[in-house]
Short mmCIF file of C-alpha atoms and ligand atoms in Angstrom, two decimals:
data_model
loop_
_atom_site.label_atom_id
_atom_site.label_comp_id
_atom_site.label_asym_id
_atom_site.label_seq_id
_atom_site.Cartn_x
_atom_site.Cartn_y
_atom_site.Cartn_z
CA MET A 58 -80.92 -56.84 -3.35
CA SER A 59 -83.53 -54.84 -5.10
CA ARG A 60 -86.15 -53.05 -3.39
CA SER A 61 -87.77 -51.26 -6.20
CA ALA A 62 -88.80 -54.14 -8.06
CA GLY A 63 -92.09 -55.82 -7.33
CA ASP A 64 -94.18 -52.58 -6.41
CA GLY A 65 -95.35 -52.57 -9.79
CA ALA A 66 -93.91 -49.10 -10.45
CA PRO A 67 -92.28 -48.54 -13.88
CA ARG A 68 -88.76 -49.63 -14.23
CA GLY A 69 -87.72 -46.65 -16.50
CA PRO A 70 -86.44 -44.39 -17.90
CA ARG A 71 -83.07 -45.71 -18.98
CA PHE A 72 -79.97 -43.73 -19.36
CA VAL A 73 -77.62 -44.50 -22.25
CA VAL A 74 -74.15 -42.72 -21.57
CA THR A 75 -71.61 -42.58 -24.56
CA PRO A 76 -68.18 -43.19 -23.32
CA GLY A 77 -65.23 -40.56 -22.76
CA GLY A 78 -65.51 -36.59 -22.52
CA SER A 79 -64.86 -34.23 -19.99
CA LEU A 80 -66.87 -31.87 -17.82
CA ARG A 81 -66.58 -27.97 -18.29
CA GLY A 82 -68.16 -24.95 -17.44
CA ARG A 83 -70.16 -23.66 -14.44
CA VAL A 84 -73.15 -25.58 -13.08
CA ARG A 85 -75.59 -24.96 -10.10
CA VAL A 86 -77.01 -28.24 -8.99
CA PRO A 87 -80.49 -28.38 -7.24
CA GLY A 88 -81.31 -27.49 -3.99
CA ASP A 89 -80.14 -29.50 -0.76
CA LYS A 90 -82.64 -32.13 0.13
CA SER A 91 -82.02 -32.40 3.80
CA VAL A 92 -82.47 -28.46 4.05
CA SER A 93 -85.49 -28.51 1.80
CA HIS A 94 -87.42 -31.30 4.00
CA ARG A 95 -86.71 -29.36 7.17
CA ALA A 96 -87.60 -25.94 5.71
CA ILE A 97 -91.22 -27.34 4.82
CA MET A 98 -91.58 -29.02 8.23
CA LEU A 99 -90.47 -26.09 10.40
CA ALA A 100 -92.18 -23.52 8.29
CA ALA A 101 -95.22 -25.39 8.42
CA ILE A 102 -95.50 -25.53 12.38
CA ALA A 103 -94.25 -21.82 12.71
CA ASP A 104 -96.30 -18.99 13.53
CA GLY A 105 -96.25 -16.65 10.37
CA GLU A 106 -95.28 -16.96 6.74
CA THR A 107 -91.93 -18.31 5.80
CA GLU A 108 -90.62 -17.70 2.28
CA ILE A 109 -88.21 -20.73 1.07
CA THR A 110 -85.87 -20.02 -2.00
CA GLY A 111 -83.71 -22.58 -3.72
CA PHE A 112 -86.03 -25.34 -2.62
CA LEU A 113 -85.37 -28.77 -4.18
CA GLU A 114 -88.41 -29.49 -6.54
CA GLY A 115 -87.78 -33.27 -6.42
CA ALA A 116 -89.99 -36.11 -5.45
CA ASP A 117 -88.86 -36.58 -1.82
CA SER A 118 -89.04 -32.82 -0.64
CA LEU A 119 -92.34 -32.64 -2.60
CA ALA A 120 -93.75 -35.73 -0.79
CA THR A 121 -93.00 -33.77 2.32
CA LEU A 122 -94.73 -30.77 0.78
CA ALA A 123 -97.81 -32.68 0.01
CA ALA A 124 -98.03 -34.09 3.53
CA PHE A 125 -98.37 -30.84 5.11
CA ARG A 126 -100.75 -29.66 2.37
CA ALA A 127 -102.95 -32.72 3.30
CA MET A 128 -102.80 -31.77 7.00
CA GLY A 129 -104.25 -28.36 6.12
CA VAL A 130 -101.20 -26.13 5.60
CA THR A 131 -101.38 -23.70 2.71
CA VAL A 132 -98.29 -23.66 0.54
CA GLU A 133 -97.83 -21.76 -2.49
CA GLY A 134 -95.47 -22.96 -5.15
CA PRO A 135 -92.91 -24.35 -5.82
CA HIS A 136 -92.20 -21.98 -8.57
CA GLY A 137 -88.68 -21.87 -9.88
CA GLY A 138 -87.69 -22.75 -6.35
CA ARG A 139 -89.48 -20.43 -4.46
CA VAL A 140 -92.23 -21.64 -1.89
CA LEU A 141 -94.62 -19.65 0.48
CA VAL A 142 -95.50 -21.50 3.47
CA LYS A 143 -98.32 -20.16 5.82
CA GLY A 144 -97.55 -21.55 9.03
CA VAL A 145 -100.29 -22.85 11.32
CA GLY A 146 -98.26 -22.83 14.66
CA LEU A 147 -97.19 -25.95 16.82
CA HIS A 148 -100.94 -27.12 17.29
CA GLY A 149 -102.43 -25.91 14.11
CA LEU A 150 -102.07 -29.15 12.04
CA ARG A 151 -105.42 -31.10 11.11
CA ALA A 152 -105.78 -34.93 10.64
CA PRO A 153 -105.11 -35.79 7.03
CA ALA A 154 -108.22 -37.52 5.16
CA GLU A 155 -105.51 -40.20 3.91
CA PRO A 156 -102.34 -42.16 4.52
CA LEU A 157 -99.49 -39.72 3.93
CA ASP A 158 -97.52 -41.27 0.96
CA LEU A 159 -93.97 -40.34 1.14
CA GLY A 160 -92.92 -42.31 -1.89
CA ASN A 161 -89.08 -43.14 -1.60
CA SER A 162 -88.21 -40.46 1.00
CA GLY A 163 -86.77 -42.11 4.32
CA THR A 164 -86.01 -38.49 5.42
CA SER A 165 -89.90 -37.59 5.21
CA MET A 166 -90.85 -40.86 7.15
CA ARG A 167 -88.46 -40.90 10.01
CA LEU A 168 -88.54 -36.91 10.42
CA LEU A 169 -92.52 -36.86 10.17
CA SER A 170 -92.62 -39.80 12.75
CA GLY A 171 -91.19 -37.55 15.54
CA LEU A 172 -93.29 -34.60 14.42
CA LEU A 173 -96.42 -36.35 14.12
CA ALA A 174 -95.91 -38.36 17.37
CA GLY A 175 -96.87 -35.11 19.26
CA GLN A 176 -100.28 -34.34 17.41
CA ARG A 177 -103.62 -34.90 18.98
CA PHE A 178 -104.81 -37.15 15.97
CA GLU A 179 -103.65 -40.25 14.17
CA THR A 180 -101.98 -40.40 10.88
CA THR A 181 -100.56 -43.42 8.97
CA LEU A 182 -97.32 -42.99 6.97
CA ILE A 183 -96.80 -45.33 3.92
CA GLY A 184 -94.08 -45.44 1.18
CA ASP A 185 -92.81 -47.17 -1.99
CA ALA A 186 -91.26 -50.86 -1.73
CA SER A 187 -88.09 -49.66 -1.08
CA LEU A 188 -89.06 -47.26 1.67
CA SER A 189 -91.41 -49.68 3.11
CA SER A 190 -88.38 -52.28 3.49
CA ARG A 191 -86.40 -49.89 5.37
CA PRO A 192 -85.92 -49.89 9.18
CA MET A 193 -88.08 -47.93 11.32
CA ARG A 194 -87.35 -49.31 14.73
CA ARG A 195 -84.53 -46.87 15.09
CA VAL A 196 -87.11 -43.98 15.37
CA THR A 197 -89.97 -45.77 16.88
CA GLU A 198 -87.95 -47.32 19.77
CA PRO A 199 -86.85 -44.07 21.17
CA LEU A 200 -90.11 -42.24 20.15
CA ALA A 201 -91.94 -45.04 22.38
CA ARG A 202 -89.76 -44.02 25.52
CA MET A 203 -90.90 -40.49 25.05
CA GLY A 204 -94.64 -41.97 25.26
CA ALA A 205 -95.54 -41.88 21.46
CA ARG A 206 -97.67 -44.64 20.13
CA ILE A 207 -96.61 -45.89 16.95
CA ALA A 208 -97.29 -49.23 15.26
CA THR A 209 -95.05 -50.64 12.56
CA THR A 210 -95.07 -54.04 10.77
CA GLU A 211 -93.89 -57.03 12.37
CA ALA A 212 -90.52 -56.48 10.56
CA GLY A 213 -90.16 -52.83 12.08
CA THR A 214 -91.12 -51.18 8.80
CA ALA A 215 -93.84 -49.21 7.33
CA PRO A 216 -96.65 -48.50 7.21
CA LEU A 217 -96.43 -46.73 10.49
CA ARG A 218 -99.44 -45.94 12.56
CA ILE A 219 -98.91 -42.86 14.64
CA GLY A 220 -100.82 -41.55 17.61
CA PRO A 221 -103.01 -39.60 18.71
CA ALA A 222 -100.50 -38.85 21.27
CA GLU A 223 -100.61 -39.04 25.22
CA THR A 224 -98.33 -36.85 26.76
CA LEU A 225 -94.62 -36.87 25.34
CA ARG A 226 -91.87 -36.62 27.76
CA GLY A 227 -88.34 -35.60 27.02
CA ILE A 228 -85.63 -38.23 27.23
CA ASP A 229 -81.81 -38.51 26.91
CA TYR A 230 -81.01 -40.82 24.34
CA ALA A 231 -77.84 -42.01 23.13
CA MET A 232 -77.97 -43.03 19.34
CA PRO A 233 -76.60 -46.57 18.53
CA VAL A 234 -76.11 -45.52 15.04
CA ALA A 235 -74.70 -42.21 13.66
CA SER A 236 -78.06 -40.97 12.02
CA ALA A 237 -79.31 -37.36 11.51
CA GLN A 238 -82.82 -38.64 10.79
CA VAL A 239 -83.23 -40.23 14.06
CA LYS A 240 -81.46 -37.33 15.98
CA SER A 241 -84.06 -34.84 13.89
CA SER A 242 -86.85 -37.20 14.68
CA LEU A 243 -86.50 -36.88 18.35
CA LEU A 244 -85.71 -33.38 18.46
CA LEU A 245 -89.13 -32.59 16.61
CA ALA A 246 -90.84 -34.82 19.05
CA GLY A 247 -88.80 -33.11 21.88
CA LEU A 248 -90.85 -29.70 20.48
CA TYR A 249 -93.96 -31.21 21.76
CA ALA A 250 -92.68 -32.97 25.09
CA GLU A 251 -92.65 -31.93 28.60
CA GLY A 252 -89.18 -31.00 29.73
CA ARG A 253 -85.77 -31.72 28.24
CA THR A 254 -84.96 -33.84 25.05
CA CYS A 255 -81.43 -34.81 24.63
CA VAL A 256 -79.81 -36.70 22.09
CA SER A 257 -76.05 -37.83 21.81
CA GLU A 258 -74.55 -39.11 18.50
CA PRO A 259 -71.66 -41.44 18.50
CA ALA A 260 -70.13 -39.48 15.52
CA PRO A 261 -70.97 -36.02 13.94
CA THR A 262 -73.95 -36.34 11.68
CA ARG A 263 -75.74 -33.38 9.61
CA ASP A 264 -76.84 -30.67 11.92
CA HIS A 265 -79.56 -28.81 9.51
CA THR A 266 -82.32 -29.49 11.97
CA GLU A 267 -80.40 -27.76 15.00
CA ARG A 268 -79.43 -24.85 12.82
CA MET A 269 -82.75 -24.13 11.32
CA LEU A 270 -84.63 -24.60 14.59
CA GLY A 271 -82.06 -21.80 16.07
CA ALA A 272 -83.13 -19.90 12.92
CA PHE A 273 -86.95 -20.05 13.86
CA GLY A 274 -85.98 -18.92 17.38
CA TRP A 275 -86.09 -22.34 19.37
CA PRO A 276 -83.09 -22.51 21.66
CA VAL A 277 -80.82 -25.58 20.98
CA THR A 278 -77.75 -26.27 23.23
CA ARG A 279 -74.91 -28.14 22.05
CA ASP A 280 -72.10 -29.72 23.73
CA PRO A 281 -68.98 -29.00 21.59
CA VAL A 282 -68.52 -31.24 18.81
CA ASP A 283 -65.36 -33.53 19.15
CA ARG A 284 -64.85 -36.59 17.13
CA HIS A 285 -67.45 -38.65 19.00
CA GLY A 286 -70.04 -36.13 17.80
CA ALA A 287 -72.58 -33.69 19.87
CA ARG A 288 -75.09 -33.98 22.56
CA VAL A 289 -77.80 -31.97 21.34
CA CYS A 290 -80.69 -30.70 23.77
CA ILE A 291 -84.04 -28.59 23.48
CA GLU A 292 -86.96 -27.68 25.75
CA GLY A 293 -90.41 -28.56 24.88
CA GLY A 294 -93.24 -26.05 25.07
CA GLY A 295 -91.86 -22.88 22.96
CA GLN A 296 -92.81 -21.48 19.81
CA LEU A 297 -91.48 -21.36 16.27
CA THR A 298 -91.13 -18.00 14.39
CA ALA A 299 -91.31 -17.90 10.60
CA ALA A 300 -87.99 -16.96 9.17
CA PRO A 301 -86.86 -16.71 5.46
CA ILE A 302 -84.58 -19.87 4.40
CA ALA A 303 -82.20 -20.02 1.43
CA VAL A 304 -81.39 -23.38 0.45
CA PRO A 305 -77.89 -24.21 -0.84
CA ALA A 306 -77.04 -26.58 -3.86
CA ASP A 307 -76.84 -29.86 -2.46
CA ILE A 308 -73.45 -31.20 -1.98
CA SER A 309 -74.96 -34.73 -2.44
CA SER A 310 -75.91 -33.76 -5.86
CA ALA A 311 -72.53 -31.81 -6.59
CA ALA A 312 -70.88 -35.12 -5.56
CA PHE A 313 -71.52 -36.78 -8.93
CA PHE A 314 -70.06 -33.76 -10.66
CA LEU A 315 -66.96 -33.55 -8.30
CA VAL A 316 -66.21 -37.20 -9.03
CA GLY A 317 -66.96 -36.85 -12.82
CA ALA A 318 -64.61 -33.78 -13.32
CA SER A 319 -61.87 -35.56 -11.00
CA ILE A 320 -61.78 -38.65 -13.33
CA ALA A 321 -62.31 -37.02 -16.36
CA PRO A 322 -58.81 -35.68 -17.79
CA GLY A 323 -59.30 -31.89 -19.43
CA SER A 324 -62.18 -31.27 -17.20
CA ASP A 325 -62.72 -27.91 -15.32
CA LEU A 326 -65.82 -27.52 -13.71
CA THR A 327 -67.20 -24.93 -11.06
CA LEU A 328 -70.13 -25.88 -8.90
CA GLU A 329 -72.06 -22.99 -7.71
CA ASP A 330 -73.49 -22.23 -4.13
CA VAL A 331 -72.86 -25.66 -2.73
CA GLY A 332 -73.66 -26.20 1.03
CA ILE A 333 -70.18 -26.81 2.66
CA ASN A 334 -71.51 -27.40 6.18
CA PRO A 335 -68.66 -29.13 7.96
CA THR A 336 -71.09 -32.20 8.78
CA ARG A 337 -71.60 -32.86 5.06
CA THR A 338 -67.77 -32.37 3.60
CA GLY A 339 -66.70 -35.80 3.76
CA VAL A 340 -66.84 -36.17 -0.09
CA ILE A 341 -64.49 -32.98 -0.50
CA ASN A 342 -62.09 -34.42 2.37
CA ILE A 343 -62.04 -37.84 0.72
CA LEU A 344 -61.42 -36.89 -2.74
CA ARG A 345 -58.72 -34.47 -1.89
CA ALA A 346 -56.94 -37.26 -0.01
CA MET A 347 -57.29 -39.44 -3.34
CA GLY A 348 -55.38 -36.54 -5.13
CA ALA A 349 -58.37 -34.69 -6.34
CA SER A 350 -57.95 -30.88 -7.36
CA LEU A 351 -60.60 -29.13 -5.63
CA GLU A 352 -60.58 -25.57 -4.87
CA VAL A 353 -63.25 -23.97 -2.62
CA LEU A 354 -64.01 -20.55 -3.52
CA ARG A 355 -66.08 -17.59 -2.38
CA GLU A 356 -66.96 -19.30 0.96
CA ARG A 357 -69.95 -17.58 2.42
CA ASP A 358 -73.14 -17.73 4.70
CA LEU A 359 -76.46 -18.46 3.36
CA GLY A 360 -79.20 -18.12 5.90
CA GLY A 361 -77.16 -19.94 8.51
CA GLU A 362 -75.35 -22.52 6.36
CA PRO A 363 -71.98 -22.32 4.69
CA VAL A 364 -71.59 -22.23 1.00
CA ALA A 365 -69.01 -21.87 -1.50
CA ASP A 366 -68.04 -22.56 -5.18
CA ILE A 367 -66.03 -25.42 -5.79
CA ARG A 368 -63.84 -25.77 -8.92
CA VAL A 369 -62.58 -29.10 -9.66
CA ARG A 370 -60.30 -30.26 -12.35
CA GLY A 371 -59.17 -33.58 -13.85
CA ALA A 372 -56.45 -35.24 -11.68
CA ALA A 373 -54.76 -38.55 -11.11
CA LEU A 374 -56.43 -40.44 -8.23
CA ARG A 375 -55.05 -42.80 -5.81
CA GLY A 376 -56.77 -45.33 -3.73
CA ILE A 377 -56.74 -44.78 0.01
CA GLU A 378 -58.26 -46.30 3.29
CA ILE A 379 -61.28 -44.18 4.01
CA PRO A 380 -60.74 -42.60 7.37
CA ALA A 381 -63.66 -43.83 9.97
CA ASP A 382 -64.33 -40.41 10.93
CA GLN A 383 -65.38 -39.38 7.14
CA VAL A 384 -68.05 -42.31 6.85
CA PRO A 385 -71.05 -40.35 8.47
CA LEU A 386 -69.90 -37.29 6.70
CA ALA A 387 -69.96 -38.75 3.57
CA ILE A 388 -72.69 -41.24 3.96
CA ASP A 389 -74.74 -40.47 0.74
CA GLU A 390 -71.74 -39.80 -1.42
CA PHE A 391 -70.15 -43.16 -1.55
CA PRO A 392 -71.72 -44.54 -4.87
CA ALA A 393 -70.12 -41.74 -6.58
CA LEU A 394 -66.76 -42.22 -4.65
CA PHE A 395 -66.67 -45.99 -5.57
CA ILE A 396 -66.66 -44.70 -9.02
CA ALA A 397 -63.62 -42.40 -8.20
CA ALA A 398 -62.11 -45.58 -6.63
CA ALA A 399 -62.49 -47.59 -9.70
CA CYS A 400 -60.51 -44.94 -11.93
CA ALA A 401 -57.96 -44.53 -9.04
CA GLU A 402 -54.30 -46.38 -8.89
CA GLY A 403 -54.34 -48.78 -6.16
CA ALA A 404 -57.00 -50.16 -4.00
CA THR A 405 -59.64 -48.14 -1.84
CA LEU A 406 -61.02 -49.86 1.26
CA LEU A 407 -64.08 -48.70 3.12
CA THR A 408 -65.00 -50.39 6.23
CA GLY A 409 -67.53 -49.23 9.04
CA ALA A 410 -70.29 -48.44 6.64
CA GLU A 411 -73.02 -50.99 7.12
CA GLU A 412 -75.50 -48.29 7.04
CA LEU A 413 -74.88 -48.34 3.33
CA ARG A 414 -76.88 -51.64 3.11
CA VAL A 415 -80.19 -49.95 4.41
CA LYS A 416 -80.16 -46.83 1.99
CA GLU A 417 -82.56 -46.68 -0.88
CA SER A 418 -81.06 -49.90 -1.99
CA ASP A 419 -78.12 -51.86 -0.51
CA ARG A 420 -75.57 -49.78 -1.84
CA ILE A 421 -72.63 -52.11 -1.19
CA ALA A 422 -74.10 -55.18 -2.94
CA VAL A 423 -75.77 -52.99 -5.80
CA MET A 424 -72.62 -50.85 -6.68
CA ALA A 425 -70.38 -54.00 -6.28
CA ALA A 426 -72.62 -55.63 -9.00
CA GLY A 427 -72.37 -52.59 -11.25
CA LEU A 428 -68.66 -52.21 -10.92
CA GLN A 429 -68.13 -55.84 -11.70
CA THR A 430 -70.15 -55.44 -14.88
CA LEU A 431 -67.73 -52.53 -15.84
CA GLY A 432 -64.70 -54.89 -15.01
CA VAL A 433 -63.79 -53.65 -11.91
CA GLU A 434 -62.60 -55.84 -8.80
CA ALA A 435 -64.98 -55.18 -5.94
CA ASP A 436 -64.94 -57.29 -2.91
CA VAL A 437 -68.12 -56.95 -0.79
CA ARG A 438 -67.42 -56.78 2.91
CA ALA A 439 -70.19 -56.93 5.76
CA ASP A 440 -69.51 -53.15 6.63
CA GLY A 441 -67.84 -52.02 3.21
CA ILE A 442 -66.10 -52.68 0.04
CA LEU A 443 -62.73 -53.06 -1.40
CA ILE A 444 -62.27 -51.61 -4.84
CA ARG A 445 -59.16 -52.16 -6.98
CA GLY A 446 -58.72 -49.06 -9.05
CA ARG A 447 -58.02 -49.63 -12.69
CA ALA A 448 -55.75 -46.73 -13.31
CA ASP A 449 -52.91 -49.13 -12.85
CA ALA A 450 -54.33 -51.54 -15.23
CA GLU A 451 -54.42 -48.72 -17.92
CA ALA A 452 -51.58 -49.82 -20.15
CA ARG A 453 -52.54 -53.67 -19.49
CA PRO A 454 -53.30 -55.43 -22.65
CA GLY A 455 -56.90 -56.19 -22.98
CA ALA A 456 -58.06 -53.40 -20.74
CA ALA A 457 -61.11 -51.59 -21.82
CA ALA A 458 -60.86 -50.22 -25.54
CA GLY A 459 -60.53 -46.72 -26.26
CA ALA A 460 -57.95 -44.03 -25.41
CA GLY A 461 -58.11 -43.01 -21.76
CA ALA A 462 -60.56 -45.81 -20.84
CA LEU A 463 -60.05 -47.55 -17.60
CA LEU A 464 -63.47 -49.05 -17.36
CA GLY A 465 -65.55 -51.34 -19.82
CA GLY A 466 -69.06 -50.53 -20.74
CA GLY A 467 -72.24 -52.44 -20.06
CA ARG A 468 -75.64 -52.68 -18.76
CA VAL A 469 -75.97 -51.76 -15.03
CA ASP A 470 -79.20 -51.85 -12.93
CA SER A 471 -79.76 -49.09 -10.57
CA HIS A 472 -82.17 -51.01 -8.46
CA GLY A 473 -84.50 -47.84 -8.49
CA ASP A 474 -81.64 -45.99 -6.26
CA HIS A 475 -81.11 -42.46 -7.69
CA ARG A 476 -77.61 -42.20 -6.37
CA ILE A 477 -76.56 -45.45 -7.97
CA ALA A 478 -77.88 -44.40 -11.33
CA MET A 479 -76.19 -40.93 -11.20
CA ALA A 480 -72.81 -42.59 -9.95
CA PHE A 481 -72.83 -45.06 -13.27
CA ALA A 482 -73.60 -42.22 -15.42
CA MET A 483 -70.26 -40.58 -14.49
CA ALA A 484 -68.50 -43.58 -14.65
CA ALA A 485 -68.98 -43.48 -18.59
CA LEU A 486 -66.47 -40.67 -18.81
CA ARG A 487 -63.64 -43.03 -18.40
CA ALA A 488 -65.45 -46.19 -20.21
CA GLY A 489 -64.34 -47.75 -23.23
CA ALA A 490 -68.04 -48.64 -24.37
CA PRO A 491 -71.34 -47.17 -23.48
CA ILE A 492 -72.88 -47.66 -20.12
CA GLU A 493 -76.62 -48.35 -19.87
CA ILE A 494 -78.27 -47.81 -16.66
CA ASP A 495 -81.89 -49.32 -15.85
CA ASP A 496 -84.44 -47.92 -13.48
CA CYS A 497 -83.43 -44.49 -13.33
CA ALA A 498 -87.03 -42.80 -12.64
CA ASN A 499 -85.85 -42.10 -9.09
CA VAL A 500 -83.26 -39.72 -9.96
CA ALA A 501 -86.03 -37.23 -9.80
CA THR A 502 -86.28 -37.88 -6.08
CA SER A 503 -83.32 -35.77 -5.45
CA PHE A 504 -81.95 -34.64 -8.63
CA PRO A 505 -84.75 -33.51 -11.46
CA GLY A 506 -83.04 -32.48 -14.55
CA PHE A 507 -79.90 -34.24 -13.88
CA ALA A 508 -79.48 -35.73 -17.33
CA ALA A 509 -79.97 -32.24 -19.16
CA LEU A 510 -77.63 -30.49 -16.64
CA ALA A 511 -75.03 -33.20 -16.87
CA ALA A 512 -75.27 -33.17 -20.81
CA GLY A 513 -74.83 -29.45 -20.79
CA ALA A 514 -71.53 -29.82 -18.78
CA GLY A 515 -70.34 -32.58 -21.28
CA LEU A 516 -71.56 -35.83 -20.28
CA GLY A 517 -72.74 -37.93 -23.47
CA ILE A 518 -75.99 -38.79 -21.62
CA ALA A 519 -79.37 -39.53 -22.95
CA GLU A 520 -82.59 -40.57 -21.36
CA HIS A 521 -84.81 -43.07 -22.93
CA SER A 522 -88.36 -44.26 -21.74
CA ALA A 523 -87.93 -48.05 -20.59
C1 S3P B 102 -80.57 -37.58 5.93
C2 S3P B 102 -79.71 -38.16 6.71
C3 S3P B 102 -78.96 -39.43 6.42
C4 S3P B 102 -78.85 -39.34 5.00
C5 S3P B 102 -80.29 -38.85 4.11
C6 S3P B 102 -80.54 -37.77 4.75
C7 S3P B 102 -81.08 -36.36 6.65
O1 S3P B 102 -79.74 -40.49 6.79
O2 S3P B 102 -78.54 -40.57 4.21
O3 S3P B 102 -79.93 -38.99 2.68
O4 S3P B 102 -81.66 -35.35 5.98
O5 S3P B 102 -81.17 -36.39 7.78
P1 S3P B 102 -79.11 -41.43 8.24
O6 S3P B 102 -79.83 -40.42 9.18
O7 S3P B 102 -80.07 -42.69 7.97
O8 S3P B 102 -77.81 -41.33 8.27
#
């Protein structure tokens, strides 16, 4: 179940969260991880200097930044979210002296596989124990069809040895899984390919790569998105031109606060500048279907991405069957949504979400184990989970102690998965006893400063060294 243990990495720090309370005030969560990765990648191979603001200074996007520095790109910053990238042009990258270590970051590894498949030098991509066990054939197989030469382990995992490339050829690829990482990897390889590269998705997935390519002046054609997703095509042999990028606050990080404030009576919290790209808003749609009180305010455009402030207040939630079309639109938000389900009245059923098993941890198994520790019935399915909400158990004798408590306390192992750690931290808002969460170092991959920001909003969270 765990893919963080065994690599010798420290298993700390530990969160200890006191029960109860509510979330109030105004909060800006850090920059969007997906957009931050793409901003560095496209800026590095563009002509000209790109200024990025609101960049996520988390370990994952910093791993992408370090990879391009190692390939000869001059990058100033980050300083307070500002990064200046001196682009080297499409063919200006240089061979790195050592393997590129991408830590815990699947987005770095999968997107770089495509981008580096088109280079005239060889690279090796490595990562931590979790990343080294995640499936990479989903990118290496279609890239091989384009002419890329990428070696994986026998299990189809990292280390990845890439290139040097022969000529890449565009392909027309129908993705078997709805994955923005696969789509983006192929589009980045397509920049270097002869002819046209087209990728069809079985359901809509985040489209930040397409939007940002457009902002850098590379034409992208998209068939209209219907419920089966889009077909995206680009032609090889163009040029990217530097363009300023303002990164919205990450809706995937905001999700913990949306859930925390929803489950905690008396909460009234506004999240500022949150990216509300429609390929990412499943968490809003699902929480609203569960009865959450969410107001989307001040909608506006930030450099080609829609953003808004989101006001969330405590509400009585009810369990739902999660609509299949929302699953790819909320794929990173299920750890948080499972906590909402645990605090709802009635059962919540998730199906069609087998992808959760190959994220930074097996998020179905790890969440179920943690929920069970807190006294929540959680039945694991091959492709999802059934969670029996505790709101109808509130009045039951023997339910968690403490006024308004729905969940028990206890010690939960995040298995080194940032989103599991933050989800269980929010669960304490409705617990009857403290929740301790182990192995929280990787919270810094996507949300540096989470504990301090959450404490400022009212969560009783303290961080202890392991
Ligand atoms: C991401 C795509 C998603 C998501 C990940 C970030 C991206 O992965 O889970 O955190 O930035 O393209 P998949 O493409 O595997 O669904």
